[in-house]
Amino acid sequence: MIIDFSKLSTIKIGAKLDIKIINENNYNNEILIGRASNSLVCGGNIGVLSDKYDFIKIENNKLVVGAKTKNSKLYNFTRQNNIAGFEFLSKLPGSIGGTIKMNAGMKSYEISNNLISVNEIEKNNLEFGYRFSNINFPIFYAKFEIKNGFNKNLVDTFSKMRKNQPKNPSLGSAFKNPNGDYAGRLIEAVGLKGIKFGEVGFSEIHSNFLVNYGNGSCEDVIIALSEAKKRVFEEFGITLQEEIKVIQ
């Protein structure tokens, strides 16, 4: 199966690759890609999950979700069924597998908060942190606690937080915030806010968003990330860590 990642990815940049459809019986160390909402896919041995992993169901008072399920689909399900703890998914692109893998969220609201297990591995046997998990295996499905009380006010709060983010195609935050500081502040401080590298640049609206201004390339993104890391380290002695995953 051929996928053009410049059409799939949220930054509208990527290679056209022959990929493998993955299930629990044929995985062979492929790099799994979901919606490419924080992954720049420029090459590699790529796999995508079978559509059988796009599901939501309630079993034994637990929420069971396939890893290919879109975040927006799970958000709508929890809103319609008055389930709390998933409000932050309203504005979060991507699919549940990738969201769990990077422990995505907004502020203190993270996907791991309500998590019970991944595949059949209990949460207490896994490690989660700020935009981090130690999961090094393919995620096929997950189970979550069901807590009643969907909070519309939280949705409004998250929507307001998203208003300062650029509309251009991007992969979300380029770098994780270092302890006690903000990546966007550091990038602006070293003079990169609004600066382009080819057709890719650090947004004038939010410095930590690397956006595609037209026909950006993988090379443009890689050069921009490298330059930001170099300047911030030289100026502040801080090593920025990418939140974007670059796959070559």
mmCIF file of C-alpha atoms in Angstrom:
data_model
loop_
_atom_site.group_PDB
_atom_site.id
_atom_site.type_symbol
_atom_site.label_atom_id
_atom_site.label_comp_id
_atom_site.label_asym_id
_atom_site.label_seq_id
_atom_site.Cartn_x
_atom_site.Cartn_y
_atom_site.Cartn_z
ATOM 1 C CA MET A 1 0.000 0.000 0.000
ATOM 2 C CA ILE A 2 1.387 3.405 -1.023
ATOM 3 C CA ILE A 3 0.875 6.387 1.283
ATOM 4 C CA ASP A 4 1.890 9.955 0.396
ATOM 5 C CA PHE A 5 2.765 11.403 3.795
ATOM 6 C CA SER A 6 2.755 14.927 2.380
ATOM 7 C CA LYS A 7 -1.015 14.479 2.117
ATOM 8 C CA LEU A 8 -1.562 12.525 5.358
ATOM 9 C CA SER A 9 0.685 14.510 7.702
ATOM 10 C CA THR A 10 -0.663 17.594 9.486
ATOM 11 C CA ILE A 11 2.398 19.588 8.314
ATOM 12 C CA LYS A 12 1.785 18.480 4.693
ATOM 13 C CA ILE A 13 5.392 17.342 4.269
ATOM 14 C CA GLY A 14 6.642 13.795 3.814
ATOM 15 C CA ALA A 15 7.716 11.017 1.493
ATOM 16 C CA LYS A 16 5.606 8.726 -0.670
ATOM 17 C CA LEU A 17 6.245 5.244 0.717
ATOM 18 C CA ASP A 18 5.138 1.651 0.326
ATOM 19 C CA ILE A 19 3.875 0.729 3.791
ATOM 20 C CA LYS A 20 2.724 -2.461 5.512
ATOM 21 C CA ILE A 21 -0.689 -2.956 7.143
ATOM 22 C CA ILE A 22 0.015 -4.163 10.685
ATOM 23 C CA ASN A 23 -1.905 -6.467 13.004
ATOM 24 C CA GLU A 24 -0.983 -8.432 16.123
ATOM 25 C CA ASN A 25 0.286 -11.377 14.060
ATOM 26 C CA ASN A 26 2.517 -9.781 11.434
ATOM 27 C CA TYR A 27 4.407 -6.976 13.213
ATOM 28 C CA ASN A 28 8.136 -7.167 12.450
ATOM 29 C CA ASN A 29 9.741 -4.044 13.956
ATOM 30 C CA GLU A 30 8.126 -1.610 11.527
ATOM 31 C CA ILE A 31 7.860 2.014 12.655
ATOM 32 C CA LEU A 32 4.142 2.503 13.290
ATOM 33 C CA ILE A 33 2.570 5.751 12.123
ATOM 34 C CA GLY A 34 -0.952 6.861 12.957
ATOM 35 C CA ARG A 35 -2.192 10.221 11.662
ATOM 36 C CA ALA A 36 1.347 11.714 11.368
ATOM 37 C CA SER A 37 0.283 14.630 13.576
ATOM 38 C CA ASN A 38 3.653 14.880 15.311
ATOM 39 C CA SER A 39 5.775 12.687 13.016
ATOM 40 C CA LEU A 40 7.734 13.874 9.998
ATOM 41 C CA VAL A 41 7.951 10.773 7.791
ATOM 42 C CA CYS A 42 10.817 11.114 5.315
ATOM 43 C CA GLY A 43 11.650 7.407 4.897
ATOM 44 C CA GLY A 44 12.065 4.213 6.871
ATOM 45 C CA ASN A 45 10.347 0.870 7.275
ATOM 46 C CA ILE A 46 6.839 2.144 7.963
ATOM 47 C CA GLY A 47 3.668 0.355 9.019
ATOM 48 C CA VAL A 48 0.128 1.490 9.743
ATOM 49 C CA LEU A 49 -2.442 -0.345 11.820
ATOM 50 C CA SER A 50 -5.261 -2.309 10.256
ATOM 51 C CA ASP A 51 -8.686 -0.660 10.403
ATOM 52 C CA LYS A 52 -9.743 -3.400 12.862
ATOM 53 C CA TYR A 53 -8.058 -1.281 15.553
ATOM 54 C CA ASP A 54 -10.425 1.645 14.992
ATOM 55 C CA PHE A 55 -13.096 0.987 17.640
ATOM 56 C CA ILE A 56 -14.549 2.155 20.956
ATOM 57 C CA LYS A 57 -16.525 -0.087 23.283
ATOM 58 C CA ILE A 58 -17.444 -0.431 26.940
ATOM 59 C CA GLU A 59 -16.599 -3.759 28.583
ATOM 60 C CA ASN A 60 -16.899 -4.544 32.305
ATOM 61 C CA ASN A 61 -17.325 -0.836 33.042
ATOM 62 C CA LYS A 62 -14.062 -0.018 31.256
ATOM 63 C CA LEU A 63 -13.542 1.992 28.106
ATOM 64 C CA VAL A 64 -11.700 -0.109 25.496
ATOM 65 C CA VAL A 65 -10.271 1.850 22.562
ATOM 66 C CA GLY A 66 -8.418 0.701 19.455
ATOM 67 C CA ALA A 67 -5.101 2.428 18.813
ATOM 68 C CA LYS A 68 -6.155 3.578 15.328
ATOM 69 C CA THR A 69 -9.152 5.471 16.727
ATOM 70 C CA LYS A 70 -8.929 9.212 16.130
ATOM 71 C CA ASN A 71 -8.655 11.415 19.206
ATOM 72 C CA SER A 72 -11.641 13.386 17.931
ATOM 73 C CA LYS A 73 -13.735 10.213 17.703
ATOM 74 C CA LEU A 74 -12.958 9.280 21.318
ATOM 75 C CA TYR A 75 -13.673 12.853 22.416
ATOM 76 C CA ASN A 76 -17.099 12.769 20.761
ATOM 77 C CA PHE A 77 -17.879 9.385 22.316
ATOM 78 C CA THR A 78 -16.985 10.571 25.833
ATOM 79 C CA ARG A 79 -18.964 13.803 25.382
ATOM 80 C CA GLN A 80 -22.045 11.914 24.226
ATOM 81 C CA ASN A 81 -21.740 9.404 27.082
ATOM 82 C CA ASN A 82 -20.914 11.915 29.860
ATOM 83 C CA ILE A 83 -17.444 10.448 30.510
ATOM 84 C CA ALA A 84 -14.863 12.709 32.179
ATOM 85 C CA GLY A 85 -11.133 12.993 31.640
ATOM 86 C CA PHE A 86 -10.925 13.177 27.858
ATOM 87 C CA GLU A 87 -12.012 16.788 27.310
ATOM 88 C CA PHE A 88 -8.502 17.821 26.206
ATOM 89 C CA LEU A 89 -8.841 15.584 23.130
ATOM 90 C CA SER A 90 -11.263 18.091 21.599
ATOM 91 C CA LYS A 91 -8.444 20.016 19.916
ATOM 92 C CA LEU A 92 -5.743 17.359 19.837
ATOM 93 C CA PRO A 93 -5.041 15.847 16.392
ATOM 94 C CA GLY A 94 -3.848 12.295 15.896
ATOM 95 C CA SER A 95 -4.926 8.852 17.024
ATOM 96 C CA ILE A 96 -5.003 7.120 20.390
ATOM 97 C CA GLY A 97 -1.947 4.921 19.831
ATOM 98 C CA GLY A 98 0.341 7.869 19.181
ATOM 99 C CA THR A 99 -1.307 9.899 21.935
ATOM 100 C CA ILE A 100 -0.525 7.157 24.460
ATOM 101 C CA LYS A 101 2.988 6.611 23.107
ATOM 102 C CA MET A 102 3.923 10.256 23.713
ATOM 103 C CA ASN A 103 1.582 10.733 26.701
ATOM 104 C CA ALA A 104 0.018 13.692 24.946
ATOM 105 C CA GLY A 105 -2.219 16.194 26.659
ATOM 106 C CA MET A 106 -2.673 19.798 27.686
ATOM 107 C CA LYS A 107 -1.252 21.135 30.960
ATOM 108 C CA SER A 108 -1.845 18.529 33.690
ATOM 109 C CA TYR A 109 -4.436 16.660 31.615
ATOM 110 C CA GLU A 110 -2.651 13.717 29.961
ATOM 111 C CA ILE A 111 -3.916 10.562 28.284
ATOM 112 C CA SER A 112 -2.192 8.405 30.921
ATOM 113 C CA ASN A 113 -4.289 9.881 33.750
ATOM 114 C CA ASN A 114 -7.259 7.559 33.162
ATOM 115 C CA LEU A 115 -5.267 4.728 31.589
ATOM 116 C CA ILE A 116 -5.611 1.202 33.009
ATOM 117 C CA SER A 117 -3.625 -0.873 30.521
ATOM 118 C CA VAL A 118 -2.032 -0.921 27.073
ATOM 119 C CA ASN A 119 -2.770 -4.120 25.166
ATOM 120 C CA GLU A 120 -2.848 -6.339 28.287
ATOM 121 C CA ILE A 121 0.041 -4.632 30.101
ATOM 122 C CA GLU A 122 -1.029 -2.863 33.287
ATOM 123 C CA LYS A 123 -0.218 0.838 33.591
ATOM 124 C CA ASN A 124 1.854 0.293 36.744
ATOM 125 C CA ASN A 125 4.266 -1.790 34.651
ATOM 126 C CA LEU A 126 4.847 1.158 32.324
ATOM 127 C CA GLU A 127 6.447 4.557 32.799
ATOM 128 C CA PHE A 128 4.853 7.876 31.867
ATOM 129 C CA GLY A 129 6.126 11.433 32.165
ATOM 130 C CA TYR A 130 5.868 14.810 30.444
ATOM 131 C CA ARG A 131 5.301 13.972 26.752
ATOM 132 C CA PHE A 132 6.983 10.635 27.409
ATOM 133 C CA SER A 133 6.347 6.953 27.847
ATOM 134 C CA ASN A 134 8.759 4.028 27.853
ATOM 135 C CA ILE A 135 6.493 2.027 25.544
ATOM 136 C CA ASN A 136 8.690 0.329 22.952
ATOM 137 C CA PHE A 137 6.126 -2.087 21.536
ATOM 138 C CA PRO A 138 3.226 -1.616 19.107
ATOM 139 C CA ILE A 139 0.031 -0.373 20.739
ATOM 140 C CA PHE A 140 -3.082 -2.151 19.458
ATOM 141 C CA TYR A 141 -5.669 -1.121 22.061
ATOM 142 C CA ALA A 142 -5.959 0.369 25.531
ATOM 143 C CA LYS A 143 -8.344 0.315 28.473
ATOM 144 C CA PHE A 144 -9.384 3.368 30.461
ATOM 145 C CA GLU A 145 -11.298 4.102 33.653
ATOM 146 C CA ILE A 146 -14.816 5.416 33.217
ATOM 147 C CA LYS A 147 -15.561 8.458 35.358
ATOM 148 C CA ASN A 148 -18.836 10.267 34.918
ATOM 149 C CA GLY A 149 -19.084 14.015 34.522
ATOM 150 C CA PHE A 150 -17.962 15.396 31.147
ATOM 151 C CA ASN A 151 -16.809 18.976 31.807
ATOM 152 C CA LYS A 152 -17.844 21.468 29.109
ATOM 153 C CA ASN A 153 -15.991 24.268 30.927
ATOM 154 C CA LEU A 154 -12.722 22.381 30.431
ATOM 155 C CA VAL A 155 -13.416 22.140 26.703
ATOM 156 C CA ASP A 156 -13.876 25.915 26.578
ATOM 157 C CA THR A 157 -10.595 26.378 28.464
ATOM 158 C CA PHE A 158 -8.689 24.146 26.035
ATOM 159 C CA SER A 159 -10.253 25.924 23.052
ATOM 160 C CA LYS A 160 -9.023 29.279 24.381
ATOM 161 C CA MET A 161 -5.535 27.845 24.865
ATOM 162 C CA ARG A 162 -5.492 26.796 21.204
ATOM 163 C CA LYS A 163 -6.307 30.293 19.959
ATOM 164 C CA ASN A 164 -2.654 31.377 20.186
ATOM 165 C CA GLN A 165 -1.567 28.587 17.865
ATOM 166 C CA PRO A 166 -0.909 29.124 14.147
ATOM 167 C CA LYS A 167 -3.312 27.956 11.451
ATOM 168 C CA ASN A 168 -0.567 26.964 8.988
ATOM 169 C CA PRO A 169 0.157 23.238 8.641
ATOM 170 C CA SER A 170 2.400 22.072 11.494
ATOM 171 C CA LEU A 171 3.238 19.127 13.721
ATOM 172 C CA GLY A 172 2.299 20.937 16.909
ATOM 173 C CA SER A 173 5.009 21.941 19.364
ATOM 174 C CA ALA A 174 8.459 21.466 17.850
ATOM 175 C CA PHE A 175 10.256 21.057 21.196
ATOM 176 C CA LYS A 176 9.380 19.980 24.719
ATOM 177 C CA ASN A 177 9.469 22.721 27.336
ATOM 178 C CA PRO A 178 12.679 22.407 29.395
ATOM 179 C CA ASN A 179 12.358 22.390 33.177
ATOM 180 C CA GLY A 180 11.422 25.842 34.441
ATOM 181 C CA ASP A 181 11.268 27.473 31.017
ATOM 182 C CA TYR A 182 9.424 27.508 27.700
ATOM 183 C CA ALA A 183 10.805 26.376 24.369
ATOM 184 C CA GLY A 184 8.917 29.144 22.594
ATOM 185 C CA ARG A 185 10.524 31.827 24.774
ATOM 186 C CA LEU A 186 14.001 30.419 24.122
ATOM 187 C CA ILE A 187 13.459 30.184 20.359
ATOM 188 C CA GLU A 188 12.222 33.784 20.261
ATOM 189 C CA ALA A 189 15.122 34.930 22.447
ATOM 190 C CA VAL A 190 17.677 33.603 19.950
ATOM 191 C CA GLY A 191 16.001 35.455 17.088
ATOM 192 C CA LEU A 192 14.209 32.643 15.289
ATOM 193 C CA LYS A 193 10.605 33.766 15.669
ATOM 194 C CA GLY A 194 9.220 34.250 12.158
ATOM 195 C CA ILE A 195 12.438 33.062 10.507
ATOM 196 C CA LYS A 196 12.117 30.753 7.500
ATOM 197 C CA PHE A 197 14.308 27.911 6.364
ATOM 198 C CA GLY A 198 13.196 27.364 2.802
ATOM 199 C CA GLU A 199 9.402 27.076 3.036
ATOM 200 C CA VAL A 200 9.396 26.104 6.721
ATOM 201 C CA GLY A 201 9.725 28.484 9.657
ATOM 202 C CA PHE A 202 9.098 29.191 13.328
ATOM 203 C CA SER A 203 5.691 30.839 13.468
ATOM 204 C CA GLU A 204 5.263 34.529 14.228
ATOM 205 C CA ILE A 205 2.202 33.554 16.284
ATOM 206 C CA HIS A 206 3.889 30.922 18.476
ATOM 207 C CA SER A 207 7.648 30.460 18.236
ATOM 208 C CA ASN A 208 7.585 26.781 19.196
ATOM 209 C CA PHE A 209 5.456 25.880 16.185
ATOM 210 C CA LEU A 210 7.374 24.971 13.049
ATOM 211 C CA VAL A 211 4.994 25.618 10.170
ATOM 212 C CA ASN A 212 4.855 24.874 6.462
ATOM 213 C CA TYR A 213 4.416 28.084 4.497
ATOM 214 C CA GLY A 214 3.911 26.354 1.169
ATOM 215 C CA ASN A 215 6.093 23.646 -0.304
ATOM 216 C CA GLY A 216 8.301 22.826 2.662
ATOM 217 C CA SER A 217 10.556 19.792 2.584
ATOM 218 C CA CYS A 218 11.911 17.283 5.085
ATOM 219 C CA GLU A 219 15.297 18.960 4.691
ATOM 220 C CA ASP A 220 13.809 22.362 5.575
ATOM 221 C CA VAL A 221 12.354 20.961 8.821
ATOM 222 C CA ILE A 222 15.553 19.163 9.811
ATOM 223 C CA ILE A 223 17.679 22.264 9.199
ATOM 224 C CA ALA A 224 15.274 24.459 11.214
ATOM 225 C CA LEU A 225 15.235 22.061 14.180
ATOM 226 C CA SER A 226 19.027 21.791 14.129
ATOM 227 C CA GLU A 227 19.519 25.554 14.005
ATOM 228 C CA ALA A 228 17.159 26.145 16.938
ATOM 229 C CA LYS A 229 18.939 23.542 19.075
ATOM 230 C CA LYS A 230 22.337 25.022 18.158
ATOM 231 C CA ARG A 231 21.399 28.638 18.941
ATOM 232 C CA VAL A 232 19.593 27.855 22.199
ATOM 233 C CA PHE A 233 22.477 25.741 23.464
ATOM 234 C CA GLU A 234 25.054 28.379 22.544
ATOM 235 C CA GLU A 235 23.043 31.173 24.186
ATOM 236 C CA PHE A 236 21.588 29.437 27.243
ATOM 237 C CA GLY A 237 23.395 26.098 27.630
ATOM 238 C CA ILE A 238 20.034 24.328 27.289
ATOM 239 C CA THR A 239 19.640 21.298 25.043
ATOM 240 C CA LEU A 240 16.190 21.391 23.496
ATOM 241 C CA GLN A 241 14.505 18.027 23.017
ATOM 242 C CA GLU A 242 12.287 17.553 19.981
ATOM 243 C CA GLU A 243 8.642 16.794 20.536
ATOM 244 C CA ILE A 244 8.419 16.193 16.775
ATOM 245 C CA LYS A 245 9.524 12.729 15.686
ATOM 246 C CA VAL A 246 11.692 12.801 12.544
ATOM 247 C CA ILE A 247 11.749 9.456 10.713
ATOM 248 C CA GLN A 248 14.262 8.970 7.890
#
